[in-house]
């Protein structure tokens, strides 16, 4: 017979179905891995790797979240499963942004486990020793890891 496992994370209830015949656990995907952010001119590029486990179902989409702080993330956009990057072009010079990504399969949405932050500055002036001025783009990137709960049940 089938067994349902129940767990919670961040106030959200997760359930997974275990097929006792094969021992295969099915549920939402695990967290995406290696979330990173880099900068281009007037844009930030968010990238990630596949989750370690897809929950027994193919990944369908990735949801991207952005906010002014790691604990104030809001849904920004989503991309299809084959895409492991997102370019945010709606940014303001010298403003700090926090990003997180979740994987989604037909069972549900996986957890947000990592938040990365970046501050992009463009057209800042560097003065050379000879007095000439260069306009440059800079980005300050800081990774912020949040604790991720793991769970299992019977």
mmCIF file of C-alpha atoms in Angstrom:
data_model
loop_
_atom_site.group_PDB
_atom_site.id
_atom_site.type_symbol
_atom_site.label_atom_id
_atom_site.label_comp_id
_atom_site.label_asym_id
_atom_site.label_seq_id
_atom_site.Cartn_x
_atom_site.Cartn_y
_atom_site.Cartn_z
ATOM 1 C CA UNK A 1 0.000 0.000 0.000
ATOM 2 C CA UNK A 2 0.996 3.622 -0.428
ATOM 3 C CA UNK A 3 2.158 5.806 2.427
ATOM 4 C CA UNK A 4 1.942 9.604 2.715
ATOM 5 C CA UNK A 5 4.763 11.550 4.398
ATOM 6 C CA UNK A 6 3.939 14.981 5.806
ATOM 7 C CA UNK A 7 6.400 17.742 6.766
ATOM 8 C CA UNK A 8 6.517 21.505 7.184
ATOM 9 C CA UNK A 9 8.987 24.216 6.306
ATOM 10 C CA UNK A 10 8.476 27.918 6.850
ATOM 11 C CA UNK A 11 4.789 27.436 7.601
ATOM 12 C CA UNK A 12 4.174 25.497 4.372
ATOM 13 C CA UNK A 13 3.002 21.901 4.546
ATOM 14 C CA UNK A 14 4.699 19.467 2.194
ATOM 15 C CA UNK A 15 3.499 15.953 1.493
ATOM 16 C CA UNK A 16 5.118 13.163 -0.410
ATOM 17 C CA UNK A 17 3.791 9.834 -1.548
ATOM 18 C CA UNK A 18 5.986 6.791 -1.066
ATOM 19 C CA UNK A 19 5.368 3.772 -3.237
ATOM 20 C CA UNK A 20 6.265 0.885 -0.923
ATOM 21 C CA UNK A 21 6.572 -1.443 -3.915
ATOM 22 C CA UNK A 22 9.620 0.328 -5.325
ATOM 23 C CA UNK A 23 10.692 2.513 -2.433
ATOM 24 C CA UNK A 24 10.632 5.544 -4.728
ATOM 25 C CA UNK A 25 9.664 8.686 -2.865
ATOM 26 C CA UNK A 26 7.714 11.232 -4.864
ATOM 27 C CA UNK A 27 7.078 14.845 -3.994
ATOM 28 C CA UNK A 28 8.223 18.384 -4.727
ATOM 29 C CA UNK A 29 11.793 18.838 -5.962
ATOM 30 C CA UNK A 30 14.677 19.567 -3.641
ATOM 31 C CA UNK A 31 16.288 22.973 -3.529
ATOM 32 C CA UNK A 32 18.128 24.264 -6.617
ATOM 33 C CA UNK A 33 21.903 24.177 -6.226
ATOM 34 C CA UNK A 34 24.666 26.758 -6.718
ATOM 35 C CA UNK A 35 22.459 29.846 -6.968
ATOM 36 C CA UNK A 36 24.597 32.769 -8.135
ATOM 37 C CA UNK A 37 24.228 36.294 -9.467
ATOM 38 C CA UNK A 38 26.491 38.282 -11.776
ATOM 39 C CA UNK A 39 26.180 41.635 -13.480
ATOM 40 C CA UNK A 40 26.111 43.089 -16.913
ATOM 41 C CA UNK A 41 25.469 46.686 -17.928
ATOM 42 C CA UNK A 42 22.145 47.680 -16.278
ATOM 43 C CA UNK A 43 21.193 44.054 -15.624
ATOM 44 C CA UNK A 44 21.754 41.186 -13.192
ATOM 45 C CA UNK A 45 22.045 37.565 -14.314
ATOM 46 C CA UNK A 46 20.777 34.915 -11.902
ATOM 47 C CA UNK A 47 21.941 31.344 -12.522
ATOM 48 C CA UNK A 48 21.495 28.003 -10.767
ATOM 49 C CA UNK A 49 21.971 24.271 -11.176
ATOM 50 C CA UNK A 50 19.407 21.490 -11.126
ATOM 51 C CA UNK A 51 18.153 20.313 -7.745
ATOM 52 C CA UNK A 52 19.788 17.159 -6.405
ATOM 53 C CA UNK A 53 16.439 15.358 -6.626
ATOM 54 C CA UNK A 54 13.493 16.212 -8.861
ATOM 55 C CA UNK A 55 11.027 14.575 -6.461
ATOM 56 C CA UNK A 56 10.239 11.754 -8.876
ATOM 57 C CA UNK A 57 8.633 14.060 -11.431
ATOM 58 C CA UNK A 58 10.281 16.115 -14.194
ATOM 59 C CA UNK A 59 10.973 19.749 -13.342
ATOM 60 C CA UNK A 60 8.441 21.938 -15.200
ATOM 61 C CA UNK A 61 9.447 25.490 -14.261
ATOM 62 C CA UNK A 62 11.679 27.551 -11.999
ATOM 63 C CA UNK A 63 10.199 30.457 -10.038
ATOM 64 C CA UNK A 64 12.391 33.485 -9.417
ATOM 65 C CA UNK A 65 11.926 35.661 -6.338
ATOM 66 C CA UNK A 66 13.398 39.093 -5.639
ATOM 67 C CA UNK A 67 13.229 41.508 -2.738
ATOM 68 C CA UNK A 68 14.952 44.233 -0.724
ATOM 69 C CA UNK A 69 15.992 41.697 1.944
ATOM 70 C CA UNK A 70 16.368 37.915 2.209
ATOM 71 C CA UNK A 71 13.198 37.688 4.289
ATOM 72 C CA UNK A 72 11.166 39.984 1.982
ATOM 73 C CA UNK A 73 11.243 38.082 -1.302
ATOM 74 C CA UNK A 74 8.305 38.304 -3.708
ATOM 75 C CA UNK A 75 7.554 36.373 -6.868
ATOM 76 C CA UNK A 76 9.266 38.012 -9.845
ATOM 77 C CA UNK A 77 8.923 35.638 -12.799
ATOM 78 C CA UNK A 78 9.341 32.040 -13.933
ATOM 79 C CA UNK A 79 11.195 30.206 -16.670
ATOM 80 C CA UNK A 80 10.752 26.800 -18.269
ATOM 81 C CA UNK A 81 12.680 23.768 -17.045
ATOM 82 C CA UNK A 82 15.406 23.835 -19.698
ATOM 83 C CA UNK A 83 16.500 27.328 -18.697
ATOM 84 C CA UNK A 84 18.904 27.674 -15.751
ATOM 85 C CA UNK A 85 19.363 31.456 -15.961
ATOM 86 C CA UNK A 86 17.260 34.581 -15.654
ATOM 87 C CA UNK A 87 18.229 38.135 -16.611
ATOM 88 C CA UNK A 88 16.714 40.892 -14.487
ATOM 89 C CA UNK A 89 16.732 44.115 -16.510
ATOM 90 C CA UNK A 90 14.324 45.995 -14.251
ATOM 91 C CA UNK A 91 16.926 47.194 -11.743
ATOM 92 C CA UNK A 92 17.900 50.550 -10.321
ATOM 93 C CA UNK A 93 21.461 51.840 -10.118
ATOM 94 C CA UNK A 94 23.077 51.321 -6.678
ATOM 95 C CA UNK A 95 20.095 49.409 -5.253
ATOM 96 C CA UNK A 96 20.657 46.064 -3.538
ATOM 97 C CA UNK A 97 18.553 43.100 -4.645
ATOM 98 C CA UNK A 98 18.111 39.664 -3.049
ATOM 99 C CA UNK A 99 17.187 36.672 -5.216
ATOM 100 C CA UNK A 100 16.021 33.119 -4.662
ATOM 101 C CA UNK A 101 14.807 30.389 -7.033
ATOM 102 C CA UNK A 102 12.571 27.369 -6.539
ATOM 103 C CA UNK A 103 12.037 24.334 -8.752
ATOM 104 C CA UNK A 104 8.478 23.222 -9.564
ATOM 105 C CA UNK A 105 7.285 19.814 -10.728
ATOM 106 C CA UNK A 106 3.746 18.436 -11.191
ATOM 107 C CA UNK A 107 3.591 17.527 -7.489
ATOM 108 C CA UNK A 108 4.425 21.024 -6.275
ATOM 109 C CA UNK A 109 7.014 23.679 -5.583
ATOM 110 C CA UNK A 110 10.293 22.923 -3.846
ATOM 111 C CA UNK A 111 11.692 25.076 -1.036
ATOM 112 C CA UNK A 112 13.683 28.274 -1.274
ATOM 113 C CA UNK A 113 16.990 27.508 0.364
ATOM 114 C CA UNK A 114 19.475 30.073 -0.836
ATOM 115 C CA UNK A 115 19.305 33.836 -1.191
ATOM 116 C CA UNK A 116 22.006 35.735 -3.037
ATOM 117 C CA UNK A 117 22.331 39.473 -3.120
ATOM 118 C CA UNK A 118 23.858 41.912 -5.566
ATOM 119 C CA UNK A 119 24.227 45.654 -5.918
ATOM 120 C CA UNK A 120 24.886 46.896 -9.445
ATOM 121 C CA UNK A 121 26.457 50.262 -10.143
ATOM 122 C CA UNK A 122 26.984 51.466 -13.677
ATOM 123 C CA UNK A 123 28.575 54.504 -15.209
ATOM 124 C CA UNK A 124 30.671 55.124 -12.113
ATOM 125 C CA UNK A 125 33.750 57.209 -12.752
ATOM 126 C CA UNK A 126 37.301 55.986 -12.338
ATOM 127 C CA UNK A 127 39.946 58.672 -12.688
ATOM 128 C CA UNK A 128 43.216 57.449 -14.178
ATOM 129 C CA UNK A 129 46.642 58.732 -13.116
ATOM 130 C CA UNK A 130 46.823 60.830 -16.299
ATOM 131 C CA UNK A 131 43.539 62.560 -15.415
ATOM 132 C CA UNK A 132 41.380 60.752 -17.973
ATOM 133 C CA UNK A 133 38.050 59.384 -16.794
ATOM 134 C CA UNK A 134 36.619 55.936 -17.481
ATOM 135 C CA UNK A 135 32.974 55.015 -16.977
ATOM 136 C CA UNK A 136 32.801 51.533 -15.500
ATOM 137 C CA UNK A 137 30.196 49.046 -14.306
ATOM 138 C CA UNK A 138 30.611 47.388 -10.924
ATOM 139 C CA UNK A 139 28.687 44.786 -9.039
ATOM 140 C CA UNK A 140 28.985 43.744 -5.423
ATOM 141 C CA UNK A 141 27.779 40.191 -4.900
ATOM 142 C CA UNK A 142 27.277 38.509 -1.548
ATOM 143 C CA UNK A 143 25.908 35.012 -1.038
ATOM 144 C CA UNK A 144 23.626 34.553 1.919
ATOM 145 C CA UNK A 145 22.801 31.025 2.930
ATOM 146 C CA UNK A 146 19.621 30.399 4.874
ATOM 147 C CA UNK A 147 19.129 27.294 6.958
ATOM 148 C CA UNK A 148 17.116 24.652 5.146
ATOM 149 C CA UNK A 149 15.059 22.194 7.136
ATOM 150 C CA UNK A 150 14.912 18.607 6.009
ATOM 151 C CA UNK A 151 12.126 16.289 6.964
ATOM 152 C CA UNK A 152 10.759 12.816 6.616
ATOM 153 C CA UNK A 153 7.807 11.077 8.144
ATOM 154 C CA UNK A 154 5.844 7.917 8.137
#
